[in-house]
mmCIF file of C-alpha atoms in Angstrom:
data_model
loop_
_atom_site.group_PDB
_atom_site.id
_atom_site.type_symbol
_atom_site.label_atom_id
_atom_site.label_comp_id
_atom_site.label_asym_id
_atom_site.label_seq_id
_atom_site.Cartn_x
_atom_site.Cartn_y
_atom_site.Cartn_z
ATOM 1 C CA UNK A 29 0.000 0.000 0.000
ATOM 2 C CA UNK A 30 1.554 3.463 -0.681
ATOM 3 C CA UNK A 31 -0.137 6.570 -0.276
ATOM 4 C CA UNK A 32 1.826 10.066 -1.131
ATOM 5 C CA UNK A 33 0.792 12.816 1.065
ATOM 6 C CA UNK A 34 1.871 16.435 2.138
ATOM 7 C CA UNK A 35 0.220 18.453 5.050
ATOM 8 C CA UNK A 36 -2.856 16.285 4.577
ATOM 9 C CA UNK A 37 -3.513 16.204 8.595
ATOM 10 C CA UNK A 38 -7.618 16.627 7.555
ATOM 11 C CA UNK A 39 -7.196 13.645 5.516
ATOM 12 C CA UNK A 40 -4.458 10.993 5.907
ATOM 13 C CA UNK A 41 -6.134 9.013 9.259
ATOM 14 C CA UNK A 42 -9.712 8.361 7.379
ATOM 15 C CA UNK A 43 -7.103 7.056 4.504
ATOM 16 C CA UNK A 44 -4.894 4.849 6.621
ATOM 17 C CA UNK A 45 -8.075 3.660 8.235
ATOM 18 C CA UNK A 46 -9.573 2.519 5.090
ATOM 19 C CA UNK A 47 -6.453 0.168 4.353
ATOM 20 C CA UNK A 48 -5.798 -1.197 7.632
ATOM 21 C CA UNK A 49 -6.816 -4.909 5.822
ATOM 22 C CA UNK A 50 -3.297 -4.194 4.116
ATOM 23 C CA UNK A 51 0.219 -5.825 4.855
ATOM 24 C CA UNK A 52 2.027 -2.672 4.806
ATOM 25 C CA UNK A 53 1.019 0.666 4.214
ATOM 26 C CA UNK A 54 3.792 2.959 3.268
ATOM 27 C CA UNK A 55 3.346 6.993 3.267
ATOM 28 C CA UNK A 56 5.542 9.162 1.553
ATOM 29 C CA UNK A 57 5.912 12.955 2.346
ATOM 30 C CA UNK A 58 7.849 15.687 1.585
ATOM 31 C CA UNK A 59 8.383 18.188 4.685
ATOM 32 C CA UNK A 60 4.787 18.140 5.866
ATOM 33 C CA UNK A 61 4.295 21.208 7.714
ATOM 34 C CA UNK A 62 1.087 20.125 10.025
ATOM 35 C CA UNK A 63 0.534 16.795 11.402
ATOM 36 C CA UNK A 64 0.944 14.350 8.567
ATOM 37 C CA UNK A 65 3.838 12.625 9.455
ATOM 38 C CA UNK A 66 2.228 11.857 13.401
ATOM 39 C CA UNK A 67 -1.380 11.092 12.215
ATOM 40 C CA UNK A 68 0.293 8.546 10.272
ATOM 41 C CA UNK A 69 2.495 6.925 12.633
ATOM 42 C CA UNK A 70 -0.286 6.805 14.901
ATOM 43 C CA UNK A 71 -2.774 5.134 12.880
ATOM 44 C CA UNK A 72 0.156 2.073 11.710
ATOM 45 C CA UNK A 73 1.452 3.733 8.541
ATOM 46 C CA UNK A 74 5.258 3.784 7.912
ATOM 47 C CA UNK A 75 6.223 7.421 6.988
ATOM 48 C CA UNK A 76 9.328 7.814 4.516
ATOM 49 C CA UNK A 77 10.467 11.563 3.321
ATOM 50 C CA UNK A 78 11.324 11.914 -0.109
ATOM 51 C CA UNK A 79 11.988 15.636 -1.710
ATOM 52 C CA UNK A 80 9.444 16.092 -4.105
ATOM 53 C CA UNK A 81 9.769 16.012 -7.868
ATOM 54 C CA UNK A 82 6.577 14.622 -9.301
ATOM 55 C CA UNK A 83 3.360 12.752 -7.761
ATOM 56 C CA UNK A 84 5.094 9.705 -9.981
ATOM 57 C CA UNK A 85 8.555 9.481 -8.879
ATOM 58 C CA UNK A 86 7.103 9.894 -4.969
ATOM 59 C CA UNK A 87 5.053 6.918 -5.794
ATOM 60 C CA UNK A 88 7.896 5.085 -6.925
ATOM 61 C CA UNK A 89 10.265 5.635 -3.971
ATOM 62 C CA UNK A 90 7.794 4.197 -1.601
ATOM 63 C CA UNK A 91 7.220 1.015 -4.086
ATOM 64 C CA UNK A 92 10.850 0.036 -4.563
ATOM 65 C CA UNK A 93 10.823 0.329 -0.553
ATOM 66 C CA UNK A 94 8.196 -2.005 -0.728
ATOM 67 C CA UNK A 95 8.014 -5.483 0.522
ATOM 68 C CA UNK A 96 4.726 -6.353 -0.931
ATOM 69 C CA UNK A 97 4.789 -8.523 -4.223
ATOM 70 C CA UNK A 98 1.366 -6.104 -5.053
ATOM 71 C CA UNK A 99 1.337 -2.787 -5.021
ATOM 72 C CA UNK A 100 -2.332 -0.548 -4.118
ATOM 73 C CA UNK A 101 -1.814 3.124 -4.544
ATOM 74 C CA UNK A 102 -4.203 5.520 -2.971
ATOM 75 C CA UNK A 103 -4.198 9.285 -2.422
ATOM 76 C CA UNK A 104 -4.867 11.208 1.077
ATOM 77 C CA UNK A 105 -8.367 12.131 -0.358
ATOM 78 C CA UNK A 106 -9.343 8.311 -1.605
ATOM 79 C CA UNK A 107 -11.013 5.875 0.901
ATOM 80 C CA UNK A 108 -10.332 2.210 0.107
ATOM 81 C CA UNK A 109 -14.478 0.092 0.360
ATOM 82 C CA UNK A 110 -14.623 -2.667 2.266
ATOM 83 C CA UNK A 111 -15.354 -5.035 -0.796
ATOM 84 C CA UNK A 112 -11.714 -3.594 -2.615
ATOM 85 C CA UNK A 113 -10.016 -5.724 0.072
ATOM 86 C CA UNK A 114 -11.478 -9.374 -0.313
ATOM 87 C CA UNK A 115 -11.661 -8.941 -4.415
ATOM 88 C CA UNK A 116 -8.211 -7.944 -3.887
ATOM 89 C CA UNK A 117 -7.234 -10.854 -2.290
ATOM 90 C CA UNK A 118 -9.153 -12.798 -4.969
ATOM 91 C CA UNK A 119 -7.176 -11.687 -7.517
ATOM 92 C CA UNK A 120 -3.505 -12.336 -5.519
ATOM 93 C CA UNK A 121 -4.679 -16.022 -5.489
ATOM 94 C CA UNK A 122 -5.099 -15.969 -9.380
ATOM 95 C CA UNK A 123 -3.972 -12.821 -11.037
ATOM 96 C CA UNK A 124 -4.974 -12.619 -14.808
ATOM 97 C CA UNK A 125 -2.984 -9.358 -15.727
ATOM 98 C CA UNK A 126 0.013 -7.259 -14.484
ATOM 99 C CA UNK A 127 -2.051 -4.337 -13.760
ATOM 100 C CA UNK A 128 -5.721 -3.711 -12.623
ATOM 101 C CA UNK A 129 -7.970 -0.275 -12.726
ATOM 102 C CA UNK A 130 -9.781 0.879 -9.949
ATOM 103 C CA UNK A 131 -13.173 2.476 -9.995
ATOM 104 C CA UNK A 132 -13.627 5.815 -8.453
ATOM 105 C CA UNK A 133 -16.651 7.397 -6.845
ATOM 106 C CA UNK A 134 -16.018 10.894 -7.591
ATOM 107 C CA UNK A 135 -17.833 13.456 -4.843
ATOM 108 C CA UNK A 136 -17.654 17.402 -5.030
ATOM 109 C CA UNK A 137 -18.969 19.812 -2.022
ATOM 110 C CA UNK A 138 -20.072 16.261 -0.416
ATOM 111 C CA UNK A 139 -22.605 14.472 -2.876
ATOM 112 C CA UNK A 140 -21.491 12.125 -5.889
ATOM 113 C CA UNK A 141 -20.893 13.314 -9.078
ATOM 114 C CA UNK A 142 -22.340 10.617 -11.670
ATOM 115 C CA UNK A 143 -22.104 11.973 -14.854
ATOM 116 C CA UNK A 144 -20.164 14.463 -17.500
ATOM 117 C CA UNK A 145 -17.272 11.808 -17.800
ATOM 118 C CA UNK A 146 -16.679 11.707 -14.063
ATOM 119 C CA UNK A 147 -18.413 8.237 -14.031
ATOM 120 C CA UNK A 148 -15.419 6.768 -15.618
ATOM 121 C CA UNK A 149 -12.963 7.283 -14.012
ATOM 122 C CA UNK A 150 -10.857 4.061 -13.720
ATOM 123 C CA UNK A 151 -7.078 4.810 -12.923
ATOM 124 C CA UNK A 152 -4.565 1.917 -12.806
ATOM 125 C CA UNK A 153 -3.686 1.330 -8.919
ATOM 126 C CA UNK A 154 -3.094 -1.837 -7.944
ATOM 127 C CA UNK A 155 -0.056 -3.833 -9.958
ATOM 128 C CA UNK A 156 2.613 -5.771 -9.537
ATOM 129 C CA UNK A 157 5.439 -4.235 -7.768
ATOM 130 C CA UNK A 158 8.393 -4.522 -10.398
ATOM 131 C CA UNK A 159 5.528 -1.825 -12.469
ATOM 132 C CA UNK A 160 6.799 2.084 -11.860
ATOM 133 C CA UNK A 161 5.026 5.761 -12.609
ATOM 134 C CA UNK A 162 6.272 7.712 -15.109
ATOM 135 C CA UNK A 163 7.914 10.999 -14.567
ATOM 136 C CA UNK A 164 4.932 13.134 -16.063
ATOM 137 C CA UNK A 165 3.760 16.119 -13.218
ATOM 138 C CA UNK A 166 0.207 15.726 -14.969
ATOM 139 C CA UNK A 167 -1.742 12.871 -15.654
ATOM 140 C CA UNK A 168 0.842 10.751 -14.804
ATOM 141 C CA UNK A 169 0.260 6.795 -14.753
ATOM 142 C CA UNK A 170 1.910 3.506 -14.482
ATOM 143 C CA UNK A 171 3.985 2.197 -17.597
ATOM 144 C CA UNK A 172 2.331 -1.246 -18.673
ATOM 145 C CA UNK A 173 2.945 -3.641 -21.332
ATOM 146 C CA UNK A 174 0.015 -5.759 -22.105
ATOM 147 C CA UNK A 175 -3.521 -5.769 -21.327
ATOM 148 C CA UNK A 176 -4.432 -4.273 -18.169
ATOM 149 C CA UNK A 177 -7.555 -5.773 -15.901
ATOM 150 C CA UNK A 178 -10.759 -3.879 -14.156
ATOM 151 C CA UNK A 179 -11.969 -4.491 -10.745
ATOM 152 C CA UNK A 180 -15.619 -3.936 -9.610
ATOM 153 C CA UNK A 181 -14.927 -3.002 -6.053
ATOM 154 C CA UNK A 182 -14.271 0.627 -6.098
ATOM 155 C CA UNK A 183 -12.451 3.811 -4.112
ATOM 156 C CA UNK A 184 -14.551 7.027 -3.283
ATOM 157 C CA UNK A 185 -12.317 10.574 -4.251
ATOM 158 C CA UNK A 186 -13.205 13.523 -3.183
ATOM 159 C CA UNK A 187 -10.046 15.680 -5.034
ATOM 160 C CA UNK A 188 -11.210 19.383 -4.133
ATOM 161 C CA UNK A 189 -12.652 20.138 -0.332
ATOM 162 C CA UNK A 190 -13.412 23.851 -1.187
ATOM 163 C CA UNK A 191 -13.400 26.028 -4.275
ATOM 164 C CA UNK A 192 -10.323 27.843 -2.692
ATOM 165 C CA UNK A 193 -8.652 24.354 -3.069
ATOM 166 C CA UNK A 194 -9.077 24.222 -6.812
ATOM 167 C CA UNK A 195 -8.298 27.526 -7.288
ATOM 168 C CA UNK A 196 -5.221 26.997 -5.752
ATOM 169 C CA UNK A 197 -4.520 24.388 -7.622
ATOM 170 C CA UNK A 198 -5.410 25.377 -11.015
ATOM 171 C CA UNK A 199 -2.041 27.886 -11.496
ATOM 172 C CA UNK A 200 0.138 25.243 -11.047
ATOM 173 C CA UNK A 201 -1.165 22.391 -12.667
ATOM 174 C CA UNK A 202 -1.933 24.738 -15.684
ATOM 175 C CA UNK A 203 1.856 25.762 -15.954
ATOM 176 C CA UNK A 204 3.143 22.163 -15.430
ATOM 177 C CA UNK A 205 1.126 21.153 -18.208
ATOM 178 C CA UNK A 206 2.138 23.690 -20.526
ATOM 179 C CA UNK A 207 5.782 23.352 -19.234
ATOM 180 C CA UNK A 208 5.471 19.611 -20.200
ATOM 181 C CA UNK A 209 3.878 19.907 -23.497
ATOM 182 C CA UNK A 210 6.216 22.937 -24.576
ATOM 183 C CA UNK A 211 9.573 20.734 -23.944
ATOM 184 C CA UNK A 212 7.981 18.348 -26.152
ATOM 185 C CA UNK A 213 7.563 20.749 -28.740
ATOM 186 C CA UNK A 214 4.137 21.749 -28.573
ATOM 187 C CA UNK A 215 2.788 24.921 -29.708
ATOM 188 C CA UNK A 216 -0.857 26.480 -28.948
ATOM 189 C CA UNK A 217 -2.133 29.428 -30.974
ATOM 190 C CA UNK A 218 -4.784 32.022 -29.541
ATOM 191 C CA UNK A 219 -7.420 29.884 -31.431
ATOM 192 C CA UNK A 220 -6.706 27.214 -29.174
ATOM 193 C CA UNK A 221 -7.492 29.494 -26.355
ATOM 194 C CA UNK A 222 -10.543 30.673 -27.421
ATOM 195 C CA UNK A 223 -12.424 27.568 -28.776
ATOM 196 C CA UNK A 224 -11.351 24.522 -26.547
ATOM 197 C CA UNK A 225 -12.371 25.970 -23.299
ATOM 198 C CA UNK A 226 -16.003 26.349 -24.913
ATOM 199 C CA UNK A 227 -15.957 23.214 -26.717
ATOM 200 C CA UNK A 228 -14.722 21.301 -23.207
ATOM 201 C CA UNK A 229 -18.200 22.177 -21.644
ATOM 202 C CA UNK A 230 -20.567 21.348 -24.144
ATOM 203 C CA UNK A 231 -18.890 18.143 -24.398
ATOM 204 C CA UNK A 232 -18.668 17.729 -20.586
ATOM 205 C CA UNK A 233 -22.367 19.230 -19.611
ATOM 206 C CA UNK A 234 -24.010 18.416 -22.687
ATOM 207 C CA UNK A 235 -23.043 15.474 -24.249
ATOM 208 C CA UNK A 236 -21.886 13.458 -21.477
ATOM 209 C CA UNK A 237 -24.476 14.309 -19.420
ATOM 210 C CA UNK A 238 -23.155 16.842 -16.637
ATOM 211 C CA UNK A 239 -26.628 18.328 -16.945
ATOM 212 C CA UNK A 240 -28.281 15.591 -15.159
ATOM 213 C CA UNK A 241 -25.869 16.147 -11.682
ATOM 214 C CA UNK A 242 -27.887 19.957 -11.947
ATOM 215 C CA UNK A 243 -25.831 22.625 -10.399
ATOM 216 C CA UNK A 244 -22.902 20.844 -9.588
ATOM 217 C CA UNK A 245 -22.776 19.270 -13.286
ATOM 218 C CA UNK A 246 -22.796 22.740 -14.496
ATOM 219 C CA UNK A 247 -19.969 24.306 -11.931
ATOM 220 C CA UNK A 248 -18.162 21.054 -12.908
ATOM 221 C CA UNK A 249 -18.240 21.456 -16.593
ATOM 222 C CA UNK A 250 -17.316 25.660 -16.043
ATOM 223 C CA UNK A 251 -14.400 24.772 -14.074
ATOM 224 C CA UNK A 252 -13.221 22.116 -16.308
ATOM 225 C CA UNK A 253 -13.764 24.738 -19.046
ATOM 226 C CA UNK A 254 -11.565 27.291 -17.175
ATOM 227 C CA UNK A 255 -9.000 24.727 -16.442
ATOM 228 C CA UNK A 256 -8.834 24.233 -20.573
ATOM 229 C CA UNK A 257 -8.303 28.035 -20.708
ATOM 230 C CA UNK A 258 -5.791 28.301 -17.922
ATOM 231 C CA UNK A 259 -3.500 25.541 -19.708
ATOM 232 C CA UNK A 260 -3.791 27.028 -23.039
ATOM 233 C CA UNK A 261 -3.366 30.338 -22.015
ATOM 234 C CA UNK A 262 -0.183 29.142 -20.227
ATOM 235 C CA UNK A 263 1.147 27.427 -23.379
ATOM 236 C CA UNK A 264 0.189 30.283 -25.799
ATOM 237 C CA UNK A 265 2.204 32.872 -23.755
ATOM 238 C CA UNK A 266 5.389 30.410 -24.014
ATOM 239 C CA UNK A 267 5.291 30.510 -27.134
ATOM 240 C CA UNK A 268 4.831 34.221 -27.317
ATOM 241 C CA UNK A 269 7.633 35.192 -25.242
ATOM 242 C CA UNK A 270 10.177 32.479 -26.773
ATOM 243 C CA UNK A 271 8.952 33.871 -30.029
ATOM 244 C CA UNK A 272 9.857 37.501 -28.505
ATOM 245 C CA UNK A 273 13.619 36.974 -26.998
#
């Protein structure tokens, strides 16, 4: 089990808690400023410190410290159901694949959001140890060869407590993502900036149904529309100011 964390005091006990089926559970942290580190402890978890690079490469120094022939990652604001652990041990007995997704229960402002693509969400966490993250600081994921399984049993997320909390963290995931895609030679013209952002919420509240989760759907779909803007934006004015020096 490895969970990376930073000054997640409000969230890393409920977490730990929700794993306590595993055989280890290994935290990783980076200079945690509140009570991380002790909540932790208390509650059984192994705490390692790792400077931070990427969400990946934190992932992967707990994993190679591993002991664990299986590897479940989950974040500070996932909770592990009861019904992930016995499937889990289902699939130790007889594994079919390398790699298996996990089904997320999305929430926002504390009900479920089950629609505009949020539904879907199925990221690869639980794997064989010898698998590693890439080094991506957005949508990073594990590396597998082969076909990759699905469980039923499934994880509830809750990624943003507040507004202020996405706000916060739309600046830097924005510029990461532009950073990325820039050093990999892509370029983003003010067209880009002016029709995705639209086109990202009629897909999200329109045709995928974002409508039907009512107000929420349609905060969802207008943040996920200003999040399209914000990395655009970001990418266009790289592009302008390498084009200017």
């Amino acid at each position: 089990m490895v969970i990376a964390a930073r000054n997640e005091a409000a969230n890393i006990g409920a977490c730990v808690n929700s794993v306590r089926w595993a055989r280890e559970i290994l935290v990783v942290e980076d200079g945690s400023t509140d009570d991380t580190r002790a909540i932790a402890e208390r509650e059984g978890a192994a705490v390692l410190a790792n400077p931070f690079a990427t969400i990946g490469l934190q992932r992967n120094f707990a994993i190679e410290r591993a002991r664990s022939a299986w590897i479940l990652v989950i974040d500070a604001d996932e909770r592990a159901s009861p019904e992930l652990a016995s499937e889990i041990a289902g699939v130790i007995s007889e594994p079919r694949f390398d790699a298996y997704r996990v089904p997320r229960h999305n929430f926002f402002l504390g009900e479920e959001v089950r629609h505009g693509g949020w539904e879907t969400d199925r990221p690869i966490r639980f794997f064989r140890a010898n698998l590693r993250y890439n080094d991506k600081r957005v949508h990073e994921h594990v590396e597998v060869s082969g076909p990759v399984g699905e469980l039923n049993a499934h994880m509830t997320h809750e990624p943003y407590a507040s507004l202020d909390a996405w706000f916060e963290k739309l600046g830097r995931y924005s510029k990461w993502w532009a950073e990325d895609r820039y050093d990999k030679g892509r370029r983003a013209g003010a067209g880009a900036v002016a029709i995705r952002p639209p086109l990202r919420f009629l897909t999200m509240f329109l045709v995928r149904g974002g409508w039907k989760d009512g107000a929420r759907g349609a905060v969802l779909a207008s943040m996920a529309s200003a999040s399209v803007m914000a990395k655009y934006a970001q990418l266009w004015a790289m592009n302008i100011g390498k084009r200017d020096t």
